[in-house]
Coordinates of C-alpha atoms and ligand atoms in Angstrom, one line a residue:
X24 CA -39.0 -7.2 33.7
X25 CA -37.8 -3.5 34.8
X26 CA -34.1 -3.1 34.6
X27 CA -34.3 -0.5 36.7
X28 CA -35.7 -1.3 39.4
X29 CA -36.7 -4.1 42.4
X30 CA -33.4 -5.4 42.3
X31 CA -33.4 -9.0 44.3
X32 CA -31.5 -12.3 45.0
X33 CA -32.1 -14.8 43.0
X34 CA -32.1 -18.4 45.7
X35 CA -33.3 -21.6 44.2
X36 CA -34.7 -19.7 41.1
X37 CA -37.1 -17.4 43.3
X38 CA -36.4 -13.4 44.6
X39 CA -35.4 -12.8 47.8
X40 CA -34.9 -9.4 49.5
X41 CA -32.6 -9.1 53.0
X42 CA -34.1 -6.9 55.8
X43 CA -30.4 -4.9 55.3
X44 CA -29.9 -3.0 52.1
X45 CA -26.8 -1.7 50.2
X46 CA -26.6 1.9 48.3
X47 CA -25.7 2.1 45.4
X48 CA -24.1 5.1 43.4
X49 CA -24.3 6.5 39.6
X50 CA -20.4 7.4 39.7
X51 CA -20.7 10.3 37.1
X52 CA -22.4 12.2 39.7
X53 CA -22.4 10.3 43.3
X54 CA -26.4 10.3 42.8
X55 CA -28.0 7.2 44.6
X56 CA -29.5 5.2 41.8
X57 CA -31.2 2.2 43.9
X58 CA -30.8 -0.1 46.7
X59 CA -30.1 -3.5 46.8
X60 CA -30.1 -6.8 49.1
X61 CA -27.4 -6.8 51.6
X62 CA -27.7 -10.7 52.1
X63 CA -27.1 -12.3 55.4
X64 CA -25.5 -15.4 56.5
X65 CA -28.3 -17.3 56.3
X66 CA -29.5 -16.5 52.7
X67 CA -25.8 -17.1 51.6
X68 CA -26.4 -20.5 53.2
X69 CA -29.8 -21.3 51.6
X70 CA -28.3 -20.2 48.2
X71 CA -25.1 -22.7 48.9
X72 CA -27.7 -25.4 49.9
X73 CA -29.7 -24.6 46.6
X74 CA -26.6 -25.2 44.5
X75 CA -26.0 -28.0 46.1
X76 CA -29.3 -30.1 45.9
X77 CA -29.5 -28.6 42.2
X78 CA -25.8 -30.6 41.5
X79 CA -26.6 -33.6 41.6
X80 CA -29.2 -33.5 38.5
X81 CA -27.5 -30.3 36.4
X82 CA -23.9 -32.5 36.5
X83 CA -25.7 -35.6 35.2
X84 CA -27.0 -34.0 32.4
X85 CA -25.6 -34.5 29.0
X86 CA -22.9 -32.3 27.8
X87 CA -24.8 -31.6 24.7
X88 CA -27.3 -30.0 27.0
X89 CA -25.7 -27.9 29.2
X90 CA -24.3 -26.8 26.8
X91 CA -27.5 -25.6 25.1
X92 CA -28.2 -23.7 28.5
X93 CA -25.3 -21.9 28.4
X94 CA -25.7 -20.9 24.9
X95 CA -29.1 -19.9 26.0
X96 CA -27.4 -17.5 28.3
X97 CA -25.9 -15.7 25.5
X98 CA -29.5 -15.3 24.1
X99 CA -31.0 -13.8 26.4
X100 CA -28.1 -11.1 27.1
X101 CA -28.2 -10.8 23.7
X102 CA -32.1 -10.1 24.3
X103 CA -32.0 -7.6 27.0
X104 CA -28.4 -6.5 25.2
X105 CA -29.6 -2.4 25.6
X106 CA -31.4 -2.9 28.9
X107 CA -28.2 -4.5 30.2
X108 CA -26.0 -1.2 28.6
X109 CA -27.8 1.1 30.0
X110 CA -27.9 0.1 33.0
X111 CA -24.0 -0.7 32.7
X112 CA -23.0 2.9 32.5
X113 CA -25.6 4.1 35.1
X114 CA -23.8 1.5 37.9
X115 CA -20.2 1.5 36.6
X116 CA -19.4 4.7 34.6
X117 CA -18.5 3.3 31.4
X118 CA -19.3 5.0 27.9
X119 CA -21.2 3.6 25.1
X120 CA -18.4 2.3 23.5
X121 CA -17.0 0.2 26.3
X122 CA -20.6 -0.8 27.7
X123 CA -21.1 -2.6 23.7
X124 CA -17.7 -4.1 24.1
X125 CA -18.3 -6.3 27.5
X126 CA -22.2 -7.0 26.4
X127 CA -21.3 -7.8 23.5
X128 CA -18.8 -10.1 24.9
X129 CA -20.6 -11.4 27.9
X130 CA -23.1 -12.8 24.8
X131 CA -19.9 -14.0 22.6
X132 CA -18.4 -15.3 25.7
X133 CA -21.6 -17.5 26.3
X134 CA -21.5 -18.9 23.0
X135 CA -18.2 -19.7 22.4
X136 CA -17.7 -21.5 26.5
X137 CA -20.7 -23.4 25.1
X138 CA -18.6 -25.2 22.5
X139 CA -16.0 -26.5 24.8
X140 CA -15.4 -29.8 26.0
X141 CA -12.8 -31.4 27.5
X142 CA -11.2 -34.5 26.0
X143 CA -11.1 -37.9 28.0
X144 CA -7.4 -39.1 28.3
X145 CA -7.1 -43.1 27.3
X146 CA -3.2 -43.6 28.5
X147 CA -3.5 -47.2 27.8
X148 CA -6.4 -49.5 25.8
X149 CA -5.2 -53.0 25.3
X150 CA -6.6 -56.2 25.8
X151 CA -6.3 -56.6 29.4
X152 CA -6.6 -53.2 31.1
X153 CA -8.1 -49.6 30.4
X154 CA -6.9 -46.5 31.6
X155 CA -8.8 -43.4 31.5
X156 CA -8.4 -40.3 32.7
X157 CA -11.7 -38.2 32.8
X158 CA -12.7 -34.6 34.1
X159 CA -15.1 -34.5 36.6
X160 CA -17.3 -31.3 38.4
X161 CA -16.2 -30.3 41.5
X162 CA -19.6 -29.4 43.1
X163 CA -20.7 -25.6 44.0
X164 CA -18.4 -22.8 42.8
X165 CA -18.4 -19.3 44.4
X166 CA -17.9 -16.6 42.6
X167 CA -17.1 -13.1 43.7
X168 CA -15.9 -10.2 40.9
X169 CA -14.8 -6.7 41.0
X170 CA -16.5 -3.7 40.0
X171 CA -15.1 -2.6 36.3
X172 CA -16.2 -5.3 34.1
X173 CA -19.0 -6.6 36.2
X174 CA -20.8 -8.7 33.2
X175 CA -18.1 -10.1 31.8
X176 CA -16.1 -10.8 34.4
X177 CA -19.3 -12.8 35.8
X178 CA -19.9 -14.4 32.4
X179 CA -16.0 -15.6 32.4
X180 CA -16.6 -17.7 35.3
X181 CA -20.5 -18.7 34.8
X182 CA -20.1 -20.1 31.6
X183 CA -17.5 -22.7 32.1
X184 CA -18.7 -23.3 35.8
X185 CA -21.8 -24.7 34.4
X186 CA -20.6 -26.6 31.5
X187 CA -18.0 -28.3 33.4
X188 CA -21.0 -29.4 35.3
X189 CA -21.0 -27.4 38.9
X190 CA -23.6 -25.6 40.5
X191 CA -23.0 -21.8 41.3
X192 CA -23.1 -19.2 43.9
X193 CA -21.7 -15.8 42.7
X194 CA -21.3 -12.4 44.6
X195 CA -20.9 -9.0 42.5
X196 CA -19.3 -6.4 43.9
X197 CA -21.2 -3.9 46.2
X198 CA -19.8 -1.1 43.8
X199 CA -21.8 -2.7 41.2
X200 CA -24.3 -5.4 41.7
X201 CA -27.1 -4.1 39.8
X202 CA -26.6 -5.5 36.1
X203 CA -25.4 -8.8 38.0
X204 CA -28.7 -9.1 40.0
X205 CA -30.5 -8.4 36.7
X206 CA -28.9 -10.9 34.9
X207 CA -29.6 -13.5 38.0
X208 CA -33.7 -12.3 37.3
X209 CA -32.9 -12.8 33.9
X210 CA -31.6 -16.7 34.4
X211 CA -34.7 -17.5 36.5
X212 CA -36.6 -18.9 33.9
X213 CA -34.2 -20.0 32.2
X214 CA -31.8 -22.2 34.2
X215 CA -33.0 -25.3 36.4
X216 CA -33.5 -23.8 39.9
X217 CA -30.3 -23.8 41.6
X218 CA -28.3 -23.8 39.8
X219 CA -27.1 -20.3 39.6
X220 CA -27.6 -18.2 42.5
X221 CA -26.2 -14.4 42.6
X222 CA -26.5 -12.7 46.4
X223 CA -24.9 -9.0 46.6
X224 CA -23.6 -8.0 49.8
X225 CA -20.3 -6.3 51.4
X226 CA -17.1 -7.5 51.5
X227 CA -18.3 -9.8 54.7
X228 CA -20.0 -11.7 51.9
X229 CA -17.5 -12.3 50.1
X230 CA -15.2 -13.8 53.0
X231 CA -17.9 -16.1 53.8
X232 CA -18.1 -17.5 50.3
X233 CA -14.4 -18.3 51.0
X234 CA -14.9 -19.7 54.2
X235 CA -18.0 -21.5 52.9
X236 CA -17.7 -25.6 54.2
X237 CA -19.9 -26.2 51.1
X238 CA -18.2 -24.3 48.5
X239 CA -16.0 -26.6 46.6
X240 CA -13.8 -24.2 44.5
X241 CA -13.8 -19.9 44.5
X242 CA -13.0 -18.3 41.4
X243 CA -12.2 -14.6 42.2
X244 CA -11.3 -11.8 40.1
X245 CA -10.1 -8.6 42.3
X246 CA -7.5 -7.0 44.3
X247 CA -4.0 -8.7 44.9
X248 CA -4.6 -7.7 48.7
X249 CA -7.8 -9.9 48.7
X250 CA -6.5 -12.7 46.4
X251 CA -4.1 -12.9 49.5
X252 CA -7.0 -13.1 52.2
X253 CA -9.0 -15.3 50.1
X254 CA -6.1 -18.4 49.8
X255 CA -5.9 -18.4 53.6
X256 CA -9.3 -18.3 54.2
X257 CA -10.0 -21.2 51.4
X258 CA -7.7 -23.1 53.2
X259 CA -10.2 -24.5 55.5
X260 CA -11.8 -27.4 53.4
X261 CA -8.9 -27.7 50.9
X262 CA -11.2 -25.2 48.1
X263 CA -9.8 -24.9 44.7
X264 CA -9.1 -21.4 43.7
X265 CA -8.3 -19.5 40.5
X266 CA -7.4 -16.1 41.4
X267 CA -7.2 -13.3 38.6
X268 CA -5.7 -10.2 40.3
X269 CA -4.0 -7.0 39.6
X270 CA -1.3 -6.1 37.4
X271 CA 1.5 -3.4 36.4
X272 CA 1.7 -3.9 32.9
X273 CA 4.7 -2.4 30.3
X274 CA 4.1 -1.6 27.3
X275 CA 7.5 -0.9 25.4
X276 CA 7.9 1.3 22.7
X277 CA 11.2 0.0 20.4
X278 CA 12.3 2.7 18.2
X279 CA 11.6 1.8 14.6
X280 CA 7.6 2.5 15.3
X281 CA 5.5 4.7 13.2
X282 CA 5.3 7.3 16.3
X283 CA 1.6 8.9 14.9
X284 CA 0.2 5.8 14.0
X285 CA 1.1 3.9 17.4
X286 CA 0.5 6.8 19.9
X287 CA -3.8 6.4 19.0
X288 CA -3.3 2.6 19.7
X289 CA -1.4 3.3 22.9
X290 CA -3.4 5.5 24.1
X291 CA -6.1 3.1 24.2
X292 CA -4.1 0.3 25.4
X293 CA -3.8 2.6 29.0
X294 CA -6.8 4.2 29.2
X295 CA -9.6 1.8 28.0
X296 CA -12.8 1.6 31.0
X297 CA -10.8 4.9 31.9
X298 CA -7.8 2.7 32.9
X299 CA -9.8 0.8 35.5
X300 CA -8.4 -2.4 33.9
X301 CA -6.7 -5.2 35.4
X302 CA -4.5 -5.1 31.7
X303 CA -4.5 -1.6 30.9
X304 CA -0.9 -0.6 30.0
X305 CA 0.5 0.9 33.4
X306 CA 3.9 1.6 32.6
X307 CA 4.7 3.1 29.2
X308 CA 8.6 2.4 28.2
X309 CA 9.3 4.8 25.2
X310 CA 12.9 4.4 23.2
X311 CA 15.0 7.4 24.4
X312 CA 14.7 8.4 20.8
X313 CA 11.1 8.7 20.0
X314 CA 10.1 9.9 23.5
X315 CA 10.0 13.4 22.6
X316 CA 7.7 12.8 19.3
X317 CA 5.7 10.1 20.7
X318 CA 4.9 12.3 24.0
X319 CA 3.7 15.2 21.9
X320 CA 1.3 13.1 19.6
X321 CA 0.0 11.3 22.6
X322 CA -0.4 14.5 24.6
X323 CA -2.3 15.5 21.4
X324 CA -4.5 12.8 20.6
X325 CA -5.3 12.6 24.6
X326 CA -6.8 16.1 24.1
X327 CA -9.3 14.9 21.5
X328 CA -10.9 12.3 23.8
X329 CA -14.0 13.4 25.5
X330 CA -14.0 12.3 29.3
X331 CA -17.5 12.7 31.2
X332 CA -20.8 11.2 31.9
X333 CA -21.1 7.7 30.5
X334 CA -24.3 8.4 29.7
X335 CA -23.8 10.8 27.4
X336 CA -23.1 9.7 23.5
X337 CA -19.9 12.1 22.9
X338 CA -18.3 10.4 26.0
X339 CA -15.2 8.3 25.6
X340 CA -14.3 8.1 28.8
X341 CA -16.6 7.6 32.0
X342 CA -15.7 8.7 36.0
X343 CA -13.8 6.4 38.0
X344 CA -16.2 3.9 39.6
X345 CA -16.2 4.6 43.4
X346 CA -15.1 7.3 46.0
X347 CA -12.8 4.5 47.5
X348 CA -10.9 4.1 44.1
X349 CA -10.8 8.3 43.7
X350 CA -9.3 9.0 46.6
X351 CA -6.7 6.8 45.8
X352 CA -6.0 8.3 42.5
X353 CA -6.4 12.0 44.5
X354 CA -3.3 10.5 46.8
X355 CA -1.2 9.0 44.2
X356 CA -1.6 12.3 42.1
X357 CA -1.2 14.6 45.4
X358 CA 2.0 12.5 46.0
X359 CA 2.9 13.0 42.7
X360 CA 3.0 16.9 42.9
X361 CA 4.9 16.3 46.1
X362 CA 7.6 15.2 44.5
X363 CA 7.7 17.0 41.8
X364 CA 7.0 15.1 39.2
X365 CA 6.6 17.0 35.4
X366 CA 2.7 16.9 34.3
X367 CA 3.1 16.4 30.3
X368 CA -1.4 16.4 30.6
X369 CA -3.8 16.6 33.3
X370 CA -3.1 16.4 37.4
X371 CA -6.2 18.8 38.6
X372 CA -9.0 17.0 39.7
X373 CA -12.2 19.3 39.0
X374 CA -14.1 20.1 41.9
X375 CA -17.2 19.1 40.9
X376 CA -19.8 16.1 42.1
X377 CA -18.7 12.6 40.8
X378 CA -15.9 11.0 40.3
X379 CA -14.2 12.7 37.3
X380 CA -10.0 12.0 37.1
X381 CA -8.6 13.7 33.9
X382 CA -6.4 12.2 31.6
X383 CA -3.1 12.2 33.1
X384 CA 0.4 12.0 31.9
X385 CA 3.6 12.2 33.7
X386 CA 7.4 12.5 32.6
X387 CA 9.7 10.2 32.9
X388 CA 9.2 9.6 36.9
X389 CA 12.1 7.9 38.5
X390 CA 11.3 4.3 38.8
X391 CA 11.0 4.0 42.2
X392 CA 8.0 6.9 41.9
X393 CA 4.4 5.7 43.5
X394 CA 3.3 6.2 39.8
X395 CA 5.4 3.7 38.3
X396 CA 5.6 1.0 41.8
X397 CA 1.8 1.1 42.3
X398 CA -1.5 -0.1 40.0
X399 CA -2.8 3.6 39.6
X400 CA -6.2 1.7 38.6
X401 CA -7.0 4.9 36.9
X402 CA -6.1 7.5 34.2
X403 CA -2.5 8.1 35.7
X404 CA 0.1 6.9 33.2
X405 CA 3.6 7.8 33.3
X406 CA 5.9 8.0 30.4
X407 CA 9.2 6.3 30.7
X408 CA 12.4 6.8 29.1
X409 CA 14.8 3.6 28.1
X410 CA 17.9 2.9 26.6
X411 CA 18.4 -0.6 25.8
X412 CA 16.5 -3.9 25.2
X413 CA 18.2 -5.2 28.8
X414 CA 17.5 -2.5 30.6
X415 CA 14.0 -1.9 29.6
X416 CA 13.2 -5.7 30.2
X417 CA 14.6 -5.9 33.7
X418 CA 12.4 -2.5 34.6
X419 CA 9.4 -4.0 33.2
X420 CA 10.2 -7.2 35.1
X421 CA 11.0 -5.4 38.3
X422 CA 7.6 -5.9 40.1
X423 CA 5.8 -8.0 41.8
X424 CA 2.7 -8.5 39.0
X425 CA 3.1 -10.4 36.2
X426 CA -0.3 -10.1 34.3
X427 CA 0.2 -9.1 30.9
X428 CA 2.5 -7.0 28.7
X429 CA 3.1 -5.6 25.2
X430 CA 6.0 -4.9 22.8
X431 CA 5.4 -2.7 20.1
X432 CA 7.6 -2.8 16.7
X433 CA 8.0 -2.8 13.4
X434 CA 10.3 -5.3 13.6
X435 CA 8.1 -8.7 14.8
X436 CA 11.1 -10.9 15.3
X437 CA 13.2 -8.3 17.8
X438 CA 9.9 -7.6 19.5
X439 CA 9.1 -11.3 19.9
X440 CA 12.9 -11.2 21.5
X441 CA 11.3 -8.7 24.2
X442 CA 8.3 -10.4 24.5
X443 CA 10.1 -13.8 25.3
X444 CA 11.7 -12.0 28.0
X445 CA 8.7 -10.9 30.4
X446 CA 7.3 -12.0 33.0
X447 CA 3.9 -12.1 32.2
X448 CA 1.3 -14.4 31.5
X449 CA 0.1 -12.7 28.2
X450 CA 2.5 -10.5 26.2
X451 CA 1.0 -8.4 23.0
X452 CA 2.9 -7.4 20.1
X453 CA 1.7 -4.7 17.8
X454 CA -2.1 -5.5 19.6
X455 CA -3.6 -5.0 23.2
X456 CA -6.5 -6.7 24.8
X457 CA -7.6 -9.0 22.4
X458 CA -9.0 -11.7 24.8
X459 CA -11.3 -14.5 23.3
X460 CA -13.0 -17.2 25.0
X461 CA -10.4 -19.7 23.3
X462 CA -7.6 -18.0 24.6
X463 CA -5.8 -18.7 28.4
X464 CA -5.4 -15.9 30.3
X465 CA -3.9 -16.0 33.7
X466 CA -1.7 -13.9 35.6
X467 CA 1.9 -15.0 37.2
X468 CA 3.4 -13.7 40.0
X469 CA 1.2 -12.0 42.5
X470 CA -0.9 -11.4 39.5
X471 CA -3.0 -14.3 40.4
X472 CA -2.9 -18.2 40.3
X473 CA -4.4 -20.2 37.4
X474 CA -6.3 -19.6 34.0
X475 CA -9.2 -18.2 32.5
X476 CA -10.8 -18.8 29.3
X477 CA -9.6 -21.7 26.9
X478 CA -9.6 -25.5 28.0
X479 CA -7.0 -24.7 30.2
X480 CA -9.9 -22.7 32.1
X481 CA -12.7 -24.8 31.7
X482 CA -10.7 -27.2 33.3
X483 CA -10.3 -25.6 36.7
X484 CA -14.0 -26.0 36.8
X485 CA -12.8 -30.3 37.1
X486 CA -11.2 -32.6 39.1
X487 CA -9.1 -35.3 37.1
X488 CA -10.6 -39.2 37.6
X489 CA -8.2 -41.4 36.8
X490 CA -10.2 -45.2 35.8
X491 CA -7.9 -48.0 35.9
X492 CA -10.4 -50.7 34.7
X493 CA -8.7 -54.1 34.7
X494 CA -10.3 -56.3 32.1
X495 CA -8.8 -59.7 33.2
X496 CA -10.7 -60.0 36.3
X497 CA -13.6 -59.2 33.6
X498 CA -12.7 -62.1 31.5
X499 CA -12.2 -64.8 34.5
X500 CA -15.4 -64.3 36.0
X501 CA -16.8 -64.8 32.6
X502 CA -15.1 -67.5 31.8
X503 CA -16.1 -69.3 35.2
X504 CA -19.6 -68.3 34.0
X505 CA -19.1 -70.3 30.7
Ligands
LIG25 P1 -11.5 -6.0 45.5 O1 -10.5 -7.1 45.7 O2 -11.6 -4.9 46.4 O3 -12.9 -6.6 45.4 C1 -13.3 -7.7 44.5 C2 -14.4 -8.5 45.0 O4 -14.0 -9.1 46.2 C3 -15.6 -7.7 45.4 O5 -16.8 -8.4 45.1 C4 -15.5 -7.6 46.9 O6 -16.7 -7.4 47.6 C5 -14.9 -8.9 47.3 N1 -14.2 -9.0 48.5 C6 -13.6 -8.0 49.2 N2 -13.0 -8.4 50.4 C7 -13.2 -9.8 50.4 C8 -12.8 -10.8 51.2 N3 -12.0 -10.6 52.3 N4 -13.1 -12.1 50.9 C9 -13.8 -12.3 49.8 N5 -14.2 -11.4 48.9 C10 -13.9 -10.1 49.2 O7 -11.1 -5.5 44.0 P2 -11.8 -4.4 43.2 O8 -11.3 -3.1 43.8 O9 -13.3 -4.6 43.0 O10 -11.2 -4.6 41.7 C11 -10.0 -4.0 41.3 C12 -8.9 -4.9 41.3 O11 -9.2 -6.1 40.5 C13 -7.7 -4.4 40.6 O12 -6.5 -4.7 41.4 C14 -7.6 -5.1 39.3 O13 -6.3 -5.1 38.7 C15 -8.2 -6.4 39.6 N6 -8.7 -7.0 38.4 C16 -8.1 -8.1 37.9 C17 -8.5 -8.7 36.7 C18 -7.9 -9.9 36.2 O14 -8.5 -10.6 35.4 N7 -6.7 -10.2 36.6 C19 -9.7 -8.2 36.1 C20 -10.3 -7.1 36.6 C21 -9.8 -6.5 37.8

C-alpha cells in the first residue's frame, strides 16, 4: 500500500473512486499534492446502506471481540505510524513533533477505547422481579471532523463507535482527507466489511450525513457555526448528536508564578498545531504585576521557535492549514492594525507562497477587541492585563464558549478557587492539554453539547434499555406446569 498515492473510498470494505474529484493542498507552499473522491449522493447512500447491513452481525458480536478489533486498529496505525506522519504534515502542516503527538495518540487512543465497557445497572434483584438497565448501539453513526487533528479526531469517535457496537460512516474534512482515506485502505482488511466506511467530499457531504434518514446519531467535531446547522438539520429523524466545537479559552496568570519557568509552558499552551486548536489558550490573563516580566520572557522564548515547513526537522511550527483560515487571520490582524493595537511580536504576514502566519502577540487589547471576542484559530494571542480574582473570572467567563480553561499558580488551593469559577468544561491548573482516553472532555456553552472520551463518551455511542423482568408470572406458569 502507497501512502501517497490512489487515494479512494472505502464502501463495504472495497475502493471506490467518484467521477468528481477534490484538490487537495500541501499548505506550507499551496502546491497541489493529490486528488481525491468527491463522493456523490449515491455513494454516501451505498456506504450508509453498507453500515447498515454490516450492524446487525458487528453489534452481536461479543464485547471481548470488538474489542480485539479496535485494538487491532491501534496496531496497524502503530504499523504504518511513519507512513501516516509523513503524510500528516504534507496534508495539514503540522511539524514533527506534533505529527508524533496525534499518531501516537490515535494508536494509544485505540488501545485504551478498547478496554472500555459499560456497566449494566441492576436497580432492583429480588425474588420476584428484575430490573436492569443495559446500554444498547444505536445503529450507523456519521462522523464528520475538522481539518487540524484529522487522525485523532477520527480515532476519538471510531473507537468508541465500534465498541459500543454501531456501524460507521465518517467524512474527513476536504482540507484534509488524505491520511483519513488512508487509514479507511488501511481498515479494509482488517474490519468486517461495513462496518467502517470513510467518503471525503465538500461541505454538501457533510450536510447530507446530517440529514441522512439512516444515520442514527452524528458525532461532529468543527466550527460552532456548523454545530448550529447540524442540530437543525439532525432534527429530521430525532439523530443523536455530540457536538465538540470551538472555544475561547483563558489561561490566567496569578501573581506568585515563577515568570521564566511558566512563560515556555504558556507558550505552548497557545500556540501548539500553530494555535489551530479547539483548546489552545486564546486569551492570556496576566496579574497586572508580572505582565511586564512575563511579556518580555514570552516575547523572548517566542523568538527561539522555528515556524516554517512542517516537513522540515528544525520546524516547530507549521503554516496555517487552508487559504480560508488565512485570510481570516490576515483580517483579524488587518483589523487589529486598524485599531491600533500595540504588536509586542509578529503582525506582518510574509509575502511569500503558503500559508505562513508569524508568531503574534498583542498588548493588552481592550476587551471588546476582535482579538480577544473572536477564536483567532491561529498564532494571534493577545496579552491581557488583570487586577483581581473577580474581575479576571467574570472576563474569562464573558463569552459565549465554554470549552476549556487554565489557572496557573503556585498556590494550588487559590488556583483551584479560580478554576471552580469557570465556565468551562475542562479547567487546567499548572498543566494544558493533557487529554486521555479515560478522561471526559466536552465543551459547555456554545462550545458544543456532550462528551468525548471516558465512559461518559463511550456512552453516547448507546441507547439505555431499561428490562423490567417480572419473575412471578415466571413462577405461576411453572407451577401450573408442576
Ligand atoms: P468546520 O465546521 O468548517 O468543518 C468541520 C467539518 O464539518 C468538515 O468536515 C466540513 O466539511 C464539515 N461541514 C461543513 N459544513 C457542514 C454542514 N453544513 N453540515 C455538515 N458538515 C459540514 O470546522 P473546521 O474549520 O474544519 O475546524 C475548525 C473548528 O473546529 C474550530 O472552531 C475549532 O475550535 C473546532 N474544533 C473543536 C474541537 C473540539 O473538540 N471541541 C476540536 C478541534 C476543532
Amino acid at each position: 500500500m502507497d501512502f501517497f498515492k490512489d487515494y479512494t473510498l472505502t464502501i463495504d470494505g472495497q475502493a471506490a473512486t467518484s467521477a468528481a474529484t477534490l484538490e487537495v493542498i500541501n499548505p506550507a507552499n499551496e502546491q497541489v499534492i493529490a486528488r481525491v473522491p468527491d463522493a456523490s449522493r449515491e455513494q454516501l447512500d451505498a456506504a450508509v446502506a453498507a453500515a447498515k447491513r454490516a450492524f446487525p452481525a458487528w453489534s452481536a458480536l461479543p464485547l471481548a471481540e470488538r474489542q480485539r478489533y479496535v485494538a487491532r486498529i491501534g496496531d496497524a496505525i502503530e504499523r504504518h505510524a511513519e507512513d501516516f506522519m509523513k503524510l500528516l504534515t504534507l496534508e495539514q502542516g503540522k511539524a514533527r513533533q506534533g505529527a508524533e503527538w496525534e499518531i501516537g495518540g490515535a494508536a494509544i487512543w485505540c488501545h485504551e477505547i478498547a478496554k472500555q465497557e459499560l456497566p449494566l445497572h441492576v436497580v432492583e434483584d429480588s425474588g420476584t422481579r428484575r430490573v436492569e438497565t443495559r446500554r444498547v448501539p444505536l445503529g450507523v453513526v456519521g462522523g464528520i471532523t475538522p481539518w487540524n487533528f484529522p487522525v485523532l479526531l477520527a480515532i476519538w469517535k471510531i473507537a468508541p463507535a465500534l465498541v459500543a457496537g454501531n456501524t460507521m460512516v465518517l467524512k474527513p474534512s476536504p482540507y484534509t482527507p488524505l491520511t483519513t482515506l488512508k487509514l479507511g485502505e488501511l481498515l479494509r482488511g482488517v474490519l468486517p466489511d461495513g462496518v467502517l466506511n470513510i467518503v471525503s467530499g465538500g461541505n454538501e457531504l457533510g450536510a447530507w450525513i446530517t440529514a441522512h434518514p439512516d444515520i442514527a446519531k452524528v458525532s461532529f467535531t468543527g466550527s460552532t457555526a456548523t454545530g448550529r446547522k447540524i442540530m437543525e438539520s439532525a432534527s429530521g429523524n430525532l439523530k443523536r448528536i455530540t457536538l465538540e466545537l470551538g472555544g475561547n479559552d483563558p489561561a490566567i496568570v496569578l501573581p506568585d508564578v515563577d515568570v521564566e519557568e511558566v512563560a515556555e509552558k504558556l507558550f505552548w499552551a497557545s500556540f501548539q498545531n500553530s494555535a489551530q486548536f479547539c483548546v489552545a489558550a486564546k486569551r492570556l490573563y496576566v496579574h497586572e504585576d508580572i505582565y511586564d516580566d512575563l511579556a518580555k520572557a514570552l516575547v523572548a522564548y517566542a523568538k527561539t521557535v522555528q515556524v516554517g515547513d512542517g516537513a522540515l526537522p528544525q520546524t516547530q511550527l507549521g503554516p496555517i492549514q487552508n487559504r480560508m483560515q488565512f485570510e481570516k487571520l490576515k483580517n483579524l490582524l488587518a483589523d487589529a492594525k486598524a485599531n491600533k493595537l500595540r504588536f509586542l511580536l509578529g503582525g506582518d504576514i510574509p509575502d511569500q507562497p503558503g500559508y505562513l502566519v508569524p508568531i503574534t502577540l498583542i498588548d493588552n487589547p481592550p476587551d471588546d477587541s476582535r482579538v480577544v471576542r473572536e477564536e483567532a484559530f491561529g498564532p494571534v494571542l493577545p496579552l491581557l492585563k488583570f487586577k483581581d480574582v473577580d474581575e479576571v473570572v467574570a472576563r474569562a467567563n464573558d463569552t459565549e464558549y465554554g470549552l476549556a480553561a487554565s489557572v496557573w499558580s503556585r498556590d494550588v488551593e487559590a488556583a483551584r478557587q479560580v478554576a471552580e469559577r469557570i465556565d468551562a468544561g475542562t479547567v487546567w491548573i499548572n498543566e494544558i492539554h493533557t487529554f486521555s482516553p479515560h478522561v471526559a472532555f466536552g465543551g459547555r456553552k456554545q462550545s458544543g453539547i456532550g462528551i468525548e472520551n471516558a465512559l461518559e463518551g463511550l456512552a453516547e455511542y448507546t441507547a439505555v434499555q431499561t428490562l423490567a423482568i417480572n419473575r412471578a408470572q415466571a413462577s405461576d406458569a411453572g407451577r401450573k406446569a408442576a
